[in-house]
C-alpha cells in the first residue's frame, strides 16, 4: 500500500483524500487549521497532519513517515506552499503531482485583472470607494493598509482566529461579513446591495470556489470586478482530474525515484 502525502486545504482537496482512500492508498492529508481537520475526520482511516510545515519540516516528515509520493492539492493561490513542496520533492527525487482545479473564461466586460494583492488594491481604489473583498483573511492586511481612504468590507470565515485578525487590523463589526460559503448568485447580489458595494475584489478559485456566482452577481448590479490572477508556477507534473492523480502515482517508478 503506497503512502501518499496530500496537501488538502481545499474542498476538492478533501474530496481527493476520500477518493485516494477508496482506491486503497495509505493517505496522510495535511491542513493548517483545526477546522480543516474537522472536515477531514469524516474519512475513516485517513491520517491527518494539522501542523503547518515549512520546507525543512516537510522534508523531515516525509522521511519519518516513509512517504512515497506527494500530491499538492493546495489552494490555487498558495504559491509558497507549492514552491516548498516542489523544492523538497525535487531534492528527494520523490514523485510529486499538482492537482490544479480548472480555470475557465468569465464573460463580463467589467472584469479588471491584477497579478497580485497590491496591484488589486490600487486598482480597486481607482474604480470605487466602497470595496467588497471576497479574497479571505490572509491578504486582508494588504487591502486595509492600501485602502485607507476607502471603506473596506471583508467577507471572511467565521472563526475566532480570523475575527481576531480582523479586529487586530482595526476593522469594525459593521465592515465584517463572517459567513461560510458557498454563496449563490442571489445571495452575493443581496450582500453587495446591502453594503452599497462599488467594487468587488475576488480571486479565480474556479467554479468550486464560487467565482462564477460572484461575477454573475456583480454583472446583475453593473459592478466592476477586480480579479486577482492565479500565480504562474511551472509544475513538473500537473493534472486537473482525480483520475490523472491516480494514473501518476500508480506508474512504475522511473530510475532514481522512490515510488
Short mmCIF file of C-alpha atoms in Angstrom, two decimals:
data_model
loop_
_atom_site.label_atom_id
_atom_site.label_comp_id
_atom_site.label_asym_id
_atom_site.label_seq_id
_atom_site.Cartn_x
_atom_site.Cartn_y
_atom_site.Cartn_z
CA UNK A 1 0.00 0.00 0.00
CA UNK A 2 1.67 3.22 -1.17
CA UNK A 3 1.96 6.05 1.34
CA UNK A 4 0.67 9.31 -0.08
CA UNK A 5 1.07 12.77 1.46
CA UNK A 6 -1.72 15.05 0.25
CA UNK A 7 -1.83 18.83 0.72
CA UNK A 8 -5.58 19.12 1.21
CA UNK A 9 -6.52 22.65 2.17
CA UNK A 10 -9.47 22.98 -0.23
CA UNK A 11 -12.86 21.37 -0.74
CA UNK A 12 -11.69 19.44 -3.79
CA UNK A 13 -8.50 18.51 -1.90
CA UNK A 14 -10.62 16.92 0.81
CA UNK A 15 -12.67 15.07 -1.78
CA UNK A 16 -9.44 13.85 -3.34
CA UNK A 17 -8.36 12.49 0.06
CA UNK A 18 -11.53 10.40 0.21
CA UNK A 19 -11.05 9.25 -3.37
CA UNK A 20 -7.48 8.11 -2.77
CA UNK A 21 -8.57 6.24 0.36
CA UNK A 22 -11.30 4.48 -1.61
CA UNK A 23 -8.64 3.36 -4.10
CA UNK A 24 -6.69 1.64 -1.34
CA UNK A 25 -3.88 4.12 -0.70
CA UNK A 26 -2.43 4.94 2.71
CA UNK A 27 -3.18 8.67 2.81
CA UNK A 28 -1.99 11.44 5.09
CA UNK A 29 -3.87 14.67 4.43
CA UNK A 30 -2.25 17.93 5.52
CA UNK A 31 -4.22 21.02 6.56
CA UNK A 32 -3.31 24.11 8.58
CA UNK A 33 -6.31 24.58 10.88
CA UNK A 34 -8.44 22.72 13.39
CA UNK A 35 -11.45 23.41 11.17
CA UNK A 36 -9.69 21.74 8.26
CA UNK A 37 -9.05 18.74 10.49
CA UNK A 38 -12.72 18.57 11.47
CA UNK A 39 -13.78 18.49 7.83
CA UNK A 40 -11.40 15.60 7.11
CA UNK A 41 -12.34 13.50 10.12
CA UNK A 42 -15.34 12.07 8.29
CA UNK A 43 -12.97 9.86 6.28
CA UNK A 44 -12.31 6.70 8.24
CA UNK A 45 -8.70 5.55 8.08
CA UNK A 46 -7.34 8.91 6.94
CA UNK A 47 -4.25 10.17 8.72
CA UNK A 48 -4.28 13.93 9.30
CA UNK A 49 -1.49 16.44 9.84
CA UNK A 50 -2.78 19.82 11.01
CA UNK A 51 0.58 21.42 11.70
CA UNK A 52 1.93 23.98 9.24
CA UNK A 53 5.16 22.62 7.71
CA UNK A 54 7.93 24.67 6.15
CA UNK A 55 10.26 23.06 3.62
CA UNK A 56 12.63 21.65 6.22
CA UNK A 57 9.79 20.27 8.34
CA UNK A 58 8.09 18.76 5.32
CA UNK A 59 11.32 17.02 4.35
CA UNK A 60 11.66 15.58 7.86
CA UNK A 61 8.01 14.49 7.89
CA UNK A 62 8.42 12.63 4.60
CA UNK A 63 11.45 10.75 5.91
CA UNK A 64 9.92 9.99 9.29
CA UNK A 65 6.69 8.59 7.85
CA UNK A 66 8.06 6.85 4.78
CA UNK A 67 6.05 8.91 2.32
CA UNK A 68 6.33 7.55 -1.22
CA UNK A 69 4.55 10.23 -3.26
CA UNK A 70 3.19 13.74 -2.71
CA UNK A 71 0.01 15.23 -4.16
CA UNK A 72 -0.26 19.01 -3.99
CA UNK A 73 -3.94 19.96 -3.91
CA UNK A 74 -3.36 23.23 -2.06
CA UNK A 75 -5.33 26.35 -2.92
CA UNK A 76 -4.51 27.80 -6.36
CA UNK A 77 -3.13 30.89 -4.63
CA UNK A 78 -0.96 29.06 -2.06
CA UNK A 79 2.17 29.82 -4.07
CA UNK A 80 4.64 29.40 -1.22
CA UNK A 81 3.19 26.01 -0.27
CA UNK A 82 3.50 24.69 -3.81
CA UNK A 83 7.03 26.08 -4.19
CA UNK A 84 8.16 24.37 -0.98
CA UNK A 85 6.55 21.07 -1.99
CA UNK A 86 8.29 21.07 -5.38
CA UNK A 87 11.63 22.03 -3.84
CA UNK A 88 11.53 19.20 -1.30
CA UNK A 89 10.35 16.58 -3.79
CA UNK A 90 12.97 17.54 -6.34
CA UNK A 91 15.71 17.25 -3.73
CA UNK A 92 14.46 13.83 -2.68
CA UNK A 93 13.64 12.67 -6.23
CA UNK A 94 10.22 11.93 -4.82
CA UNK A 95 7.23 11.66 -7.20
CA UNK A 96 5.03 14.73 -6.89
CA UNK A 97 1.98 15.85 -8.83
CA UNK A 98 -0.01 19.05 -8.71
CA UNK A 99 -3.81 18.77 -8.73
CA UNK A 100 -5.00 22.10 -10.14
CA UNK A 101 -8.69 22.90 -10.29
CA UNK A 102 -9.69 24.04 -13.76
CA UNK A 103 -9.84 27.63 -14.93
CA UNK A 104 -12.48 28.93 -17.31
CA UNK A 105 -13.31 32.08 -19.21
CA UNK A 106 -15.61 34.51 -17.41
CA UNK A 107 -17.61 36.63 -19.83
CA UNK A 108 -18.10 40.03 -18.23
CA UNK A 109 -16.74 43.26 -19.66
CA UNK A 110 -16.13 44.86 -16.27
CA UNK A 111 -13.51 42.40 -15.06
CA UNK A 112 -10.17 44.10 -14.36
CA UNK A 113 -7.18 41.82 -13.87
CA UNK A 114 -4.40 42.25 -11.32
CA UNK A 115 -1.39 39.97 -10.84
CA UNK A 116 -1.04 40.44 -7.07
CA UNK A 117 -2.82 41.79 -3.99
CA UNK A 118 -1.04 45.16 -4.00
CA UNK A 119 -1.99 45.81 -7.61
CA UNK A 120 -5.57 44.68 -6.90
CA UNK A 121 -5.90 47.14 -4.02
CA UNK A 122 -4.57 50.04 -6.09
CA UNK A 123 -6.86 49.16 -8.99
CA UNK A 124 -9.91 48.84 -6.74
CA UNK A 125 -9.27 52.31 -5.31
CA UNK A 126 -9.44 53.76 -8.82
CA UNK A 127 -12.79 52.07 -9.51
CA UNK A 128 -14.75 52.99 -6.39
CA UNK A 129 -14.72 53.91 -2.70
CA UNK A 130 -16.65 51.04 -1.13
CA UNK A 131 -14.64 47.87 -1.71
CA UNK A 132 -16.18 44.45 -1.05
CA UNK A 133 -13.45 41.85 -0.53
CA UNK A 134 -14.11 38.16 -1.18
CA UNK A 135 -10.45 37.18 -1.02
CA UNK A 136 -10.35 35.71 2.50
CA UNK A 137 -8.41 36.90 5.53
CA UNK A 138 -4.82 36.08 4.62
CA UNK A 139 -4.48 39.03 2.26
CA UNK A 140 -6.61 41.36 4.35
CA UNK A 141 -3.67 43.30 5.77
CA UNK A 142 -2.63 44.42 2.28
CA UNK A 143 -6.06 45.83 1.48
CA UNK A 144 -6.59 47.50 4.84
CA UNK A 145 -3.22 49.25 4.62
CA UNK A 146 -3.51 50.31 0.97
CA UNK A 147 -7.18 51.33 1.05
CA UNK A 148 -7.16 53.73 4.00
CA UNK A 149 -9.19 56.27 2.00
CA UNK A 150 -11.84 53.69 1.11
CA UNK A 151 -14.44 51.74 3.04
CA UNK A 152 -13.42 48.09 3.06
CA UNK A 153 -15.98 45.31 3.56
CA UNK A 154 -14.41 41.88 4.15
CA UNK A 155 -16.25 38.60 3.80
CA UNK A 156 -14.31 36.06 5.83
CA UNK A 157 -14.66 32.70 7.56
CA UNK A 158 -16.49 32.87 10.91
CA UNK A 159 -13.66 31.52 13.06
CA UNK A 160 -12.16 33.04 16.18
CA UNK A 161 -8.69 33.31 14.63
CA UNK A 162 -9.98 35.14 11.55
CA UNK A 163 -12.15 37.53 13.52
CA UNK A 164 -9.25 38.26 15.86
CA UNK A 165 -7.12 39.15 12.82
CA UNK A 166 -9.87 41.47 11.54
CA UNK A 167 -10.00 43.19 14.91
CA UNK A 168 -6.21 43.45 15.06
CA UNK A 169 -6.27 45.25 11.72
CA UNK A 170 -8.74 47.77 13.07
CA UNK A 171 -11.83 46.54 11.27
CA UNK A 172 -15.18 47.11 12.98
CA UNK A 173 -18.16 44.69 13.02
CA UNK A 174 -20.10 46.78 10.50
CA UNK A 175 -17.40 46.05 7.91
CA UNK A 176 -17.08 42.32 8.52
CA UNK A 177 -19.26 39.63 6.94
CA UNK A 178 -18.37 36.43 8.78
CA UNK A 179 -20.02 33.63 6.82
CA UNK A 180 -19.17 30.24 5.39
CA UNK A 181 -19.95 29.70 1.70
CA UNK A 182 -20.90 28.61 -0.85
CA UNK A 183 -22.87 31.69 -1.82
CA UNK A 184 -25.45 31.73 -4.61
CA UNK A 185 -25.63 34.48 -7.20
CA UNK A 186 -28.70 35.86 -5.45
CA UNK A 187 -27.09 35.89 -2.01
CA UNK A 188 -23.96 37.54 -3.38
CA UNK A 189 -26.08 40.20 -5.06
CA UNK A 190 -28.06 40.81 -1.86
CA UNK A 191 -24.82 41.31 0.11
CA UNK A 192 -23.35 43.63 -2.49
CA UNK A 193 -26.53 45.73 -2.39
CA UNK A 194 -26.76 45.71 1.41
CA UNK A 195 -23.23 47.07 1.81
CA UNK A 196 -23.57 49.51 -1.11
CA UNK A 197 -20.52 47.94 -2.75
CA UNK A 198 -18.95 49.85 -5.61
CA UNK A 199 -16.16 47.36 -6.42
CA UNK A 200 -15.87 43.61 -5.88
CA UNK A 201 -12.43 42.06 -5.38
CA UNK A 202 -12.03 38.31 -5.86
CA UNK A 203 -9.71 35.53 -6.96
CA UNK A 204 -10.17 32.92 -9.67
CA UNK A 205 -10.87 30.00 -7.40
CA UNK A 206 -12.71 28.20 -10.20
CA UNK A 207 -16.31 27.01 -10.09
CA UNK A 208 -15.78 25.18 -6.80
CA UNK A 209 -14.53 28.45 -5.28
CA UNK A 210 -17.72 30.27 -6.30
CA UNK A 211 -16.17 32.75 -8.69
CA UNK A 212 -18.99 32.31 -11.23
CA UNK A 213 -21.65 33.34 -8.73
CA UNK A 214 -19.66 36.38 -7.63
CA UNK A 215 -19.13 37.61 -11.18
CA UNK A 216 -22.76 36.93 -12.15
CA UNK A 217 -23.96 38.89 -9.11
CA UNK A 218 -21.64 41.78 -9.96
CA UNK A 219 -22.90 41.70 -13.54
CA UNK A 220 -26.51 41.89 -12.34
CA UNK A 221 -25.65 45.08 -10.48
CA UNK A 222 -23.23 46.50 -13.05
CA UNK A 223 -20.34 46.46 -10.59
CA UNK A 224 -16.68 46.28 -11.61
CA UNK A 225 -14.76 43.17 -10.51
CA UNK A 226 -11.06 43.19 -9.73
CA UNK A 227 -9.82 39.67 -10.45
CA UNK A 228 -6.52 38.62 -8.89
CA UNK A 229 -4.98 36.19 -11.35
CA UNK A 230 -3.52 32.90 -10.20
CA UNK A 231 0.23 32.72 -9.58
CA UNK A 232 2.08 31.30 -12.54
CA UNK A 233 4.13 28.32 -11.39
CA UNK A 234 5.70 25.67 -13.56
CA UNK A 235 4.83 22.27 -12.13
CA UNK A 236 6.85 19.22 -13.06
CA UNK A 237 3.66 17.15 -13.18
CA UNK A 238 0.13 18.53 -13.24
CA UNK A 239 -3.44 17.30 -13.70
CA UNK A 240 -6.93 18.69 -13.24
CA UNK A 241 -8.62 15.33 -12.61
CA UNK A 242 -8.65 12.76 -9.82
CA UNK A 243 -8.05 10.05 -12.41
CA UNK A 244 -4.93 11.90 -13.51
CA UNK A 245 -3.63 11.77 -9.94
CA UNK A 246 -4.25 8.03 -9.75
CA UNK A 247 -2.58 7.44 -13.09
CA UNK A 248 0.52 9.32 -11.98
CA UNK A 249 1.01 7.75 -8.56
CA UNK A 250 0.34 4.24 -9.88
CA UNK A 251 3.02 4.48 -12.59
CA UNK A 252 6.12 2.27 -12.26
CA UNK A 253 8.95 4.36 -10.78
CA UNK A 254 11.45 5.98 -13.03
CA UNK A 255 15.09 5.23 -12.34
CA UNK A 256 16.18 7.02 -9.19
CA UNK A 257 12.65 7.72 -8.00
CA UNK A 258 11.34 6.30 -4.76
CA UNK A 259 7.88 5.26 -5.99
#
